Short mmCIF file of C-alpha atoms in Angstrom, two decimals:
data_model
loop_
_atom_site.label_atom_id
_atom_site.label_comp_id
_atom_site.label_asym_id
_atom_site.label_seq_id
_atom_site.Cartn_x
_atom_site.Cartn_y
_atom_site.Cartn_z
CA MET A 1 -5.67 10.90 21.03
CA LEU A 2 -3.79 14.68 20.93
CA ASN A 3 -6.16 17.39 21.66
CA ILE A 4 -5.18 19.46 18.83
CA LYS A 5 -7.31 22.51 17.40
CA PRO A 6 -8.12 22.04 13.85
CA ARG A 7 -6.65 24.42 11.54
CA VAL A 8 -9.49 26.51 8.91
CA ILE A 9 -8.21 25.72 5.84
CA ILE A 10 -10.46 28.15 3.62
CA GLY A 11 -9.82 30.85 1.10
CA ASN A 12 -6.40 31.60 -0.61
CA SER A 13 -4.70 28.05 1.49
CA SER A 14 -7.63 26.09 0.10
CA ILE A 15 -6.80 27.24 -2.99
CA PHE A 16 -2.95 26.41 -2.84
CA LEU A 17 -3.42 22.98 -1.76
CA ASP A 18 -5.63 22.64 -4.68
CA ALA A 19 -3.28 23.76 -7.27
CA LEU A 20 -0.90 21.65 -5.88
CA ARG A 21 -2.66 18.66 -6.53
CA ILE A 22 -3.56 19.80 -10.17
CA GLY A 23 0.12 21.01 -10.54
CA ALA A 24 1.97 17.66 -9.56
CA ALA A 25 -1.10 15.54 -11.58
CA LEU A 26 -0.64 17.66 -14.52
CA THR A 27 3.31 17.13 -14.15
CA VAL A 28 2.95 13.31 -13.94
CA LEU A 29 0.51 13.43 -17.29
CA TYR A 30 2.98 15.73 -19.73
CA ILE A 31 6.60 13.86 -18.15
CA HIS A 32 5.09 10.52 -19.23
CA ALA A 33 3.94 11.75 -22.57
CA PHE A 34 7.00 14.03 -23.26
CA ASP A 35 9.58 11.17 -22.39
CA ARG A 36 7.65 8.63 -24.80
CA TRP A 37 7.11 11.20 -27.53
CA PHE A 38 10.74 12.61 -27.33
CA PRO A 39 12.75 9.72 -25.95
CA THR A 40 16.08 11.00 -26.37
CA LEU A 41 15.31 14.52 -24.38
CA ALA A 42 13.86 12.56 -21.47
CA HIS A 43 15.37 13.05 -18.07
CA PRO A 44 18.35 10.73 -17.71
CA GLN A 45 17.85 7.65 -15.69
CA TYR A 46 21.66 8.11 -14.25
CA GLU A 47 20.65 11.74 -12.90
CA PRO A 48 18.51 12.97 -9.99
CA GLY A 49 15.27 15.51 -10.41
CA GLU A 50 12.84 13.08 -12.19
CA PRO A 51 9.81 15.22 -11.91
CA SER A 52 7.01 12.93 -11.88
CA HIS A 53 8.64 11.06 -9.08
CA ALA A 54 8.49 14.35 -7.53
CA ALA A 55 5.19 14.83 -7.79
CA VAL A 56 4.25 11.65 -6.08
CA ILE A 57 6.07 13.01 -3.06
CA ILE A 58 3.95 16.18 -3.03
CA PHE A 59 0.98 13.93 -3.54
CA PHE A 60 2.29 11.61 -0.23
CA VAL A 61 2.93 15.11 1.94
CA LEU A 62 -0.52 16.27 1.06
CA SER A 63 -2.34 13.20 1.67
CA GLY A 64 -0.81 13.13 5.10
CA TYR A 65 -2.00 16.95 5.58
CA VAL A 66 -5.55 16.29 5.10
CA ILE A 67 -5.93 13.10 6.70
CA ALA A 68 -4.67 15.06 9.65
CA HIS A 69 -7.40 17.60 9.02
CA THR A 70 -10.00 14.63 8.57
CA THR A 71 -9.53 12.80 11.53
CA ILE A 72 -9.13 16.10 13.93
CA SER A 73 -11.31 18.05 12.58
CA ARG A 74 -14.19 15.71 11.72
CA ASN A 75 -13.08 12.51 13.54
CA ARG A 76 -16.41 10.34 13.49
CA GLY A 77 -14.52 7.15 14.68
CA ALA A 78 -12.54 4.08 13.50
CA VAL A 79 -15.52 2.82 11.61
CA MET A 80 -16.38 5.54 9.73
CA TYR A 81 -12.81 6.61 8.65
CA ALA A 82 -12.46 3.16 7.32
CA GLN A 83 -15.40 3.70 5.43
CA ALA A 84 -14.31 7.01 4.12
CA ARG A 85 -10.79 5.66 3.02
CA LEU A 86 -12.19 2.71 1.34
CA SER A 87 -14.71 4.06 -0.59
CA ARG A 88 -12.22 6.82 -1.98
CA LEU A 89 -9.74 4.46 -2.86
CA CYS A 90 -12.31 1.59 -4.29
CA SER A 91 -14.50 4.14 -6.41
CA ILE A 92 -11.40 5.15 -8.01
CA VAL A 93 -8.88 2.22 -8.16
CA ILE A 94 -11.09 -0.59 -8.93
CA PRO A 95 -12.82 1.18 -12.18
CA ALA A 96 -9.34 2.41 -12.98
CA LEU A 97 -8.40 -1.45 -12.73
CA ALA A 98 -11.40 -2.48 -14.81
CA ILE A 99 -10.74 0.40 -17.63
CA THR A 100 -7.08 -0.25 -17.55
CA ALA A 101 -7.92 -4.17 -18.56
CA VAL A 102 -10.72 -2.73 -21.20
CA ILE A 103 -7.94 -0.86 -22.96
CA ALA A 104 -5.31 -3.42 -22.99
CA PHE A 105 -7.51 -5.71 -24.55
CA ILE A 106 -8.02 -3.04 -27.48
CA VAL A 107 -4.38 -2.33 -27.81
CA LYS A 108 -3.86 -6.13 -28.15
CA GLN A 109 -6.14 -6.35 -31.01
CA THR A 110 -5.03 -3.17 -32.76
CA ASP A 111 -1.23 -3.36 -31.86
CA PRO A 112 0.13 -6.07 -29.61
CA GLN A 113 3.60 -5.34 -29.76
CA LEU A 114 2.90 -2.04 -28.00
CA LEU A 115 0.97 -4.21 -25.25
CA ALA A 116 4.09 -6.35 -25.53
CA ILE A 117 6.24 -3.41 -24.57
CA HIS A 118 4.71 -3.01 -21.41
CA SER A 119 3.74 -6.52 -20.09
CA ARG A 120 5.94 -8.20 -17.55
CA GLY A 121 3.62 -11.16 -17.31
CA TYR A 122 1.35 -12.88 -14.82
CA ASP A 123 -0.95 -9.72 -15.95
CA TRP A 124 -4.24 -11.27 -14.33
CA VAL A 125 -2.26 -11.71 -10.62
CA ARG A 126 -0.79 -7.90 -11.25
CA TYR A 127 -4.68 -6.50 -11.42
CA ILE A 128 -5.99 -8.88 -8.57
CA ALA A 129 -3.04 -7.95 -6.44
CA SER A 130 -3.58 -4.14 -7.16
CA GLY A 131 -7.06 -4.16 -6.27
CA LEU A 132 -6.43 -5.34 -3.04
CA PHE A 133 -3.81 -2.91 -2.82
CA VAL A 134 -1.12 -5.67 -2.13
CA ASN A 135 0.91 -5.38 -5.13
CA GLU A 136 4.18 -3.36 -3.23
CA LEU A 137 4.16 -5.45 -0.29
CA TRP A 138 7.66 -6.07 1.39
CA LEU A 139 10.14 -6.39 -1.66
CA PHE A 140 8.18 -7.08 -4.89
CA SER A 141 6.41 -4.76 -7.43
CA ALA A 142 3.39 -5.77 -9.42
CA ALA A 143 1.58 -3.15 -10.91
CA PRO A 144 -0.46 -4.27 -14.01
CA PRO A 145 0.54 -3.79 -17.56
CA LEU A 146 -0.06 -0.17 -18.93
CA ASN A 147 -0.55 1.33 -15.35
CA GLY A 148 2.67 1.48 -13.19
CA SER A 149 1.22 4.64 -11.51
CA LEU A 150 -0.90 2.18 -9.36
CA TRP A 151 2.19 1.61 -7.40
CA SER A 152 2.02 4.84 -5.10
CA LEU A 153 -1.67 3.56 -4.58
CA SER A 154 -0.78 0.35 -2.86
CA PHE A 155 1.66 2.66 -0.33
CA GLU A 156 -1.35 4.90 0.40
CA PHE A 157 -3.64 2.04 1.23
CA TRP A 158 -1.23 1.23 3.70
CA TYR A 159 -0.44 4.66 5.29
CA TYR A 160 -4.18 4.98 5.68
CA ALA A 161 -4.34 1.41 7.35
CA ILE A 162 -1.08 1.65 9.37
CA PHE A 163 -2.26 5.43 10.60
CA GLY A 164 -5.75 4.49 11.49
CA LEU A 165 -4.99 1.34 13.64
CA TRP A 166 -2.84 3.81 15.71
CA PHE A 167 -4.76 6.81 15.51
CA PHE A 168 -8.28 4.95 16.92
CA ARG A 169 -6.34 2.27 19.42
CA LYS A 170 -8.19 2.35 22.74
CA GLY A 171 -5.21 2.10 24.64
CA GLY A 172 -2.83 -0.56 26.27
CA TRP A 173 -0.15 -2.32 25.21
CA LYS A 174 -2.58 -4.61 23.11
CA SER A 175 -3.49 -1.61 21.48
CA PHE A 176 -0.45 -1.42 19.75
CA LEU A 177 -0.37 -5.29 18.40
CA LEU A 178 -3.06 -4.08 15.07
CA PRO A 179 -0.88 -1.27 13.75
CA VAL A 180 2.66 -3.07 14.34
CA ALA A 181 1.12 -6.18 12.77
CA ALA A 182 0.04 -3.75 9.40
CA VAL A 183 3.69 -2.20 9.43
CA LEU A 184 5.03 -5.83 9.47
CA ILE A 185 2.39 -6.90 6.40
CA ALA A 186 3.42 -3.74 4.46
CA GLY A 187 7.03 -4.53 4.50
CA PRO A 188 10.30 -2.08 4.47
CA LYS A 189 9.59 -0.67 0.73
CA ILE A 190 6.18 0.93 2.59
CA VAL A 191 7.48 1.52 5.88
CA VAL A 192 10.88 3.50 4.71
CA MET A 193 8.73 6.21 2.51
CA MET A 194 5.86 6.60 5.32
CA PRO A 195 8.16 9.48 6.93
CA VAL A 196 7.00 11.88 3.83
CA TRP A 197 3.25 10.86 4.48
CA LEU A 198 3.77 11.47 8.41
CA ALA A 199 5.59 14.70 7.53
CA GLY A 200 2.36 16.30 5.78
CA TYR A 201 0.35 14.67 9.24
CA LEU A 202 2.88 16.58 11.38
CA ALA A 203 3.03 19.93 9.49
CA TYR A 204 -0.88 20.06 10.13
CA ILE A 205 -0.69 19.40 14.02
CA LEU A 206 2.42 21.07 14.68
CA PRO A 207 1.58 24.64 16.03
CA ARG A 208 1.82 27.26 13.21
CA PRO A 209 4.57 29.96 13.67
CA SER A 210 2.81 33.31 14.29
CA LEU A 211 3.55 35.61 10.95
CA LYS A 212 1.98 38.13 9.33
CA THR A 213 0.12 36.46 6.22
CA ALA A 214 2.44 38.26 3.67
CA THR A 215 5.32 36.77 5.52
CA ALA A 216 4.33 33.38 5.91
CA TRP A 217 2.86 33.43 1.52
CA LEU A 218 7.13 35.01 1.21
CA PHE A 219 7.99 31.66 3.20
CA VAL A 220 5.46 29.19 1.53
CA LEU A 221 6.96 30.69 -1.93
CA LEU A 222 10.77 29.73 -0.51
CA GLY A 223 9.88 26.77 0.76
CA LEU A 224 8.47 25.21 -2.31
CA PHE A 225 11.77 26.71 -4.05
CA VAL A 226 13.87 24.86 -1.51
CA ALA A 227 11.76 21.38 -2.70
CA TRP A 228 12.68 22.34 -6.22
CA LEU A 229 16.14 22.94 -5.76
CA ALA A 230 16.28 19.48 -3.39
CA VAL A 231 14.98 17.16 -5.99
CA THR A 232 16.87 18.78 -9.00
CA TYR A 233 20.65 18.76 -7.26
CA ILE A 234 20.42 15.88 -4.51
CA PRO A 235 21.51 12.78 -5.77
CA PHE A 236 19.92 9.23 -5.38
CA ILE A 237 20.11 8.12 -1.64
CA PRO A 238 20.66 5.00 -1.38
CA TYR A 239 19.59 4.11 -4.88
CA ARG A 240 18.20 4.66 -8.03
CA ILE A 241 14.35 4.38 -8.24
CA GLY A 242 12.38 2.14 -10.77
CA TYR A 243 15.10 -0.98 -9.71
CA LYS A 244 15.50 -3.74 -6.66
CA PRO A 245 15.66 -3.30 -3.54
CA LEU A 246 13.19 -1.35 -3.16
CA TYR A 247 11.80 -0.32 -6.42
CA TYR A 248 10.11 3.22 -6.09
CA ALA A 249 11.30 3.64 -2.61
CA ASN A 250 14.82 2.95 -3.60
CA GLN A 251 15.77 6.91 -3.15
CA PHE A 252 13.95 7.19 -0.11
CA VAL A 253 16.13 9.28 1.88
CA THR A 254 16.17 11.57 -1.18
CA ASP A 255 12.48 11.51 -0.68
CA TRP A 256 12.60 12.26 2.97
CA ILE A 257 14.58 15.80 2.49
CA VAL A 258 12.00 16.72 -0.50
CA GLY A 259 9.01 15.76 1.56
CA LEU A 260 10.65 17.49 4.78
CA PHE A 261 10.46 20.87 2.70
CA VAL A 262 7.23 20.33 0.91
CA ALA A 263 5.81 19.34 4.28
CA ALA A 264 7.39 22.72 6.08
CA THR A 265 5.77 24.81 3.20
CA LEU A 266 2.68 23.27 4.40
CA TRP A 267 3.18 24.00 8.11
CA ILE A 268 3.73 27.77 7.24
CA LEU A 269 1.17 28.12 5.17
CA PRO A 270 -1.81 30.63 6.26
CA THR A 271 -5.00 29.46 7.04
CA GLY A 272 -8.29 31.34 7.20
CA ASP A 273 -7.71 34.16 5.28
CA HIS A 274 -9.64 36.48 3.05
CA LEU A 275 -11.31 34.76 -0.02
CA SER A 276 -13.94 32.77 0.86
CA THR A 277 -14.38 29.19 0.08
CA GLU A 278 -18.34 30.04 -1.15
CA HIS A 279 -16.30 31.74 -3.63
CA LYS A 280 -17.20 30.86 -7.18
CA PHE A 281 -14.00 30.59 -8.30
CA ALA A 282 -12.91 28.69 -5.36
CA ASN A 283 -15.85 25.93 -5.60
CA VAL A 284 -14.85 25.60 -9.35
CA PHE A 285 -11.09 24.99 -8.76
CA ARG A 286 -12.03 22.44 -5.89
CA LYS A 287 -14.21 20.59 -8.22
CA ALA A 288 -11.07 20.65 -11.14
CA ALA A 289 -8.78 19.54 -8.10
CA ASP A 290 -11.00 16.26 -7.20
CA LEU A 291 -10.20 15.14 -10.68
CA THR A 292 -6.42 14.83 -10.08
CA PHE A 293 -7.23 11.50 -8.52
CA PRO A 294 -8.76 10.03 -11.86
CA LEU A 295 -6.52 11.63 -13.96
CA TYR A 296 -3.33 10.24 -12.09
CA VAL A 297 -4.49 6.22 -12.56
CA LEU A 298 -6.34 6.74 -15.73
CA HIS A 299 -3.32 9.13 -17.72
CA PHE A 300 -1.01 6.41 -18.78
CA PRO A 301 -3.65 3.67 -19.90
CA LEU A 302 -4.97 6.48 -22.11
CA LEU A 303 -2.12 7.21 -23.49
CA VAL A 304 -1.03 4.41 -24.68
CA LEU A 305 -4.54 3.85 -26.29
CA TRP A 306 -4.17 7.16 -27.87
CA ARG A 307 -1.08 5.47 -29.22
CA ALA A 308 -2.76 2.39 -30.76
CA LEU A 309 -5.46 4.13 -32.25
CA PHE A 310 -4.30 7.15 -34.07
CA GLY A 311 -0.55 6.00 -34.77
CA TYR A 312 3.06 7.38 -33.40
CA LYS A 313 5.05 9.98 -34.46
CA ALA A 314 8.35 10.52 -32.44
CA TYR A 315 9.38 14.12 -31.93
CA ASP A 316 5.88 15.68 -33.18
CA THR A 317 5.09 18.30 -31.03
CA ALA A 318 1.54 19.02 -32.27
CA GLN A 319 0.46 14.95 -31.95
CA LEU A 320 2.40 15.10 -28.41
CA TRP A 321 -0.13 18.27 -27.18
CA GLN A 322 -3.35 16.61 -29.10
CA ALA A 323 -2.69 13.54 -27.18
CA LEU A 324 -1.87 15.38 -23.92
CA ILE A 325 -5.26 17.30 -24.43
CA SER A 326 -7.33 14.14 -25.40
CA VAL A 327 -6.05 12.34 -22.22
CA LEU A 328 -6.85 15.03 -19.91
CA ILE A 329 -10.32 15.90 -21.24
CA VAL A 330 -11.18 11.87 -21.24
CA ALA A 331 -9.78 11.57 -17.91
CA SER A 332 -11.70 14.43 -16.58
CA LEU A 333 -14.92 13.07 -17.95
CA LEU A 334 -14.47 9.68 -16.67
CA GLY A 335 -13.61 11.09 -13.36
CA VAL A 336 -16.88 12.79 -13.19
CA LEU A 337 -18.57 9.58 -13.63
CA LEU A 338 -16.18 7.84 -11.29
CA GLU A 339 -17.27 10.63 -8.73
CA MET A 340 -21.34 10.09 -9.49
CA GLN A 341 -21.16 6.08 -8.62
CA ARG A 342 -18.83 6.79 -5.46
CA PRO A 343 -22.06 6.69 -3.12
CA LEU A 344 -22.64 3.11 -4.08
CA TRP A 345 -18.89 2.00 -2.87
CA THR A 346 -19.85 4.27 0.48
CA ARG A 347 -23.25 2.46 0.86
CA PHE A 348 -21.06 -1.08 0.12
CA PHE A 349 -18.70 -0.16 2.65
CA LYS A 350 -21.39 1.12 5.33
CA GLN A 351 -22.97 -2.21 5.36
CA VAL A 352 -19.78 -4.27 5.01
CA LEU A 353 -18.15 -2.08 8.30
CA GLY A 354 -21.71 -1.29 10.17
CA ALA A 355 -21.12 2.16 10.04
CA PRO A 356 -23.33 4.64 11.01
CA LYS A 357 -26.55 5.64 8.24
CA SER A 358 -25.51 9.38 8.21
CA THR A 359 -22.19 10.24 6.98
CA GLY A 360 -20.59 13.51 5.79
CA LYS A 361 -18.43 13.41 2.59
CA SER A 362 -14.52 13.20 3.35
#
């Protein structure tokens, strides 16, 4: 393993990373709601720059960056890495699948036509596949009805697996067999998008340029602006997302470019400056950012449930914001409850994997 000095991510830099998470999650929520309340004003499918997909690219880059920080600054071995990653994913995804199934049942009773719009058949297979993180292997895409956003969590799972098997390998040519096997199981869709995730990892481990803090922040803002330009103006390369052959990985070259600019922003990001992590605002902001994961995996089924329970008036701005605020509140409350049950998942995977008893949160 590389001997890399960990970055000290505190203060304004930590707040910036949390702000990116919050901004990306709120973008996904708003776009998915807006496109349904104002269908003719939705982003045209034949034009580049779909905001919610760009938000997922930000999530992937941030994920690689955070995993680099976790494995380098708090490396506790392969077993603890697997326990932390599995407990984090399963503590949100498995309950989200159960909540989605309950919502689907309620919608079926109140507005079966609305449920039929989202159903693509073999619903129970899609729930099981998503719970096992195999819903995006190779050339098929099988997220459950009402929760297509779960496609990205399957990608995340395999990035964690491939990276972990490589990072914690023991040495010798045989140590490469497991990561290669994971790559072969994951298949082309997941693998062609992995450079986006790895860009976040490289943004952490590469030596940061020596810049004054003010200059670094100027480049950070410039990097975000260039990333926005890339999202807005670079066309689909090679294909339009959401269709065969690679579905959400169809524009992987475009996503590489966008991910590169986002990662460059994180690479330049100054660390260890000014505001202490003990500052009350920083702590509150971090807790808010921690709720972006449950918001991401629950927002769409909650939007559908809102429509089924309260009706739907197209092009009604007031109703759109009522739905947005309601979903944000409910998803946040559910997120708090899901975070409270995470220790149960941690203990479960400790027993399954034989992890040491003393652990830290990651």
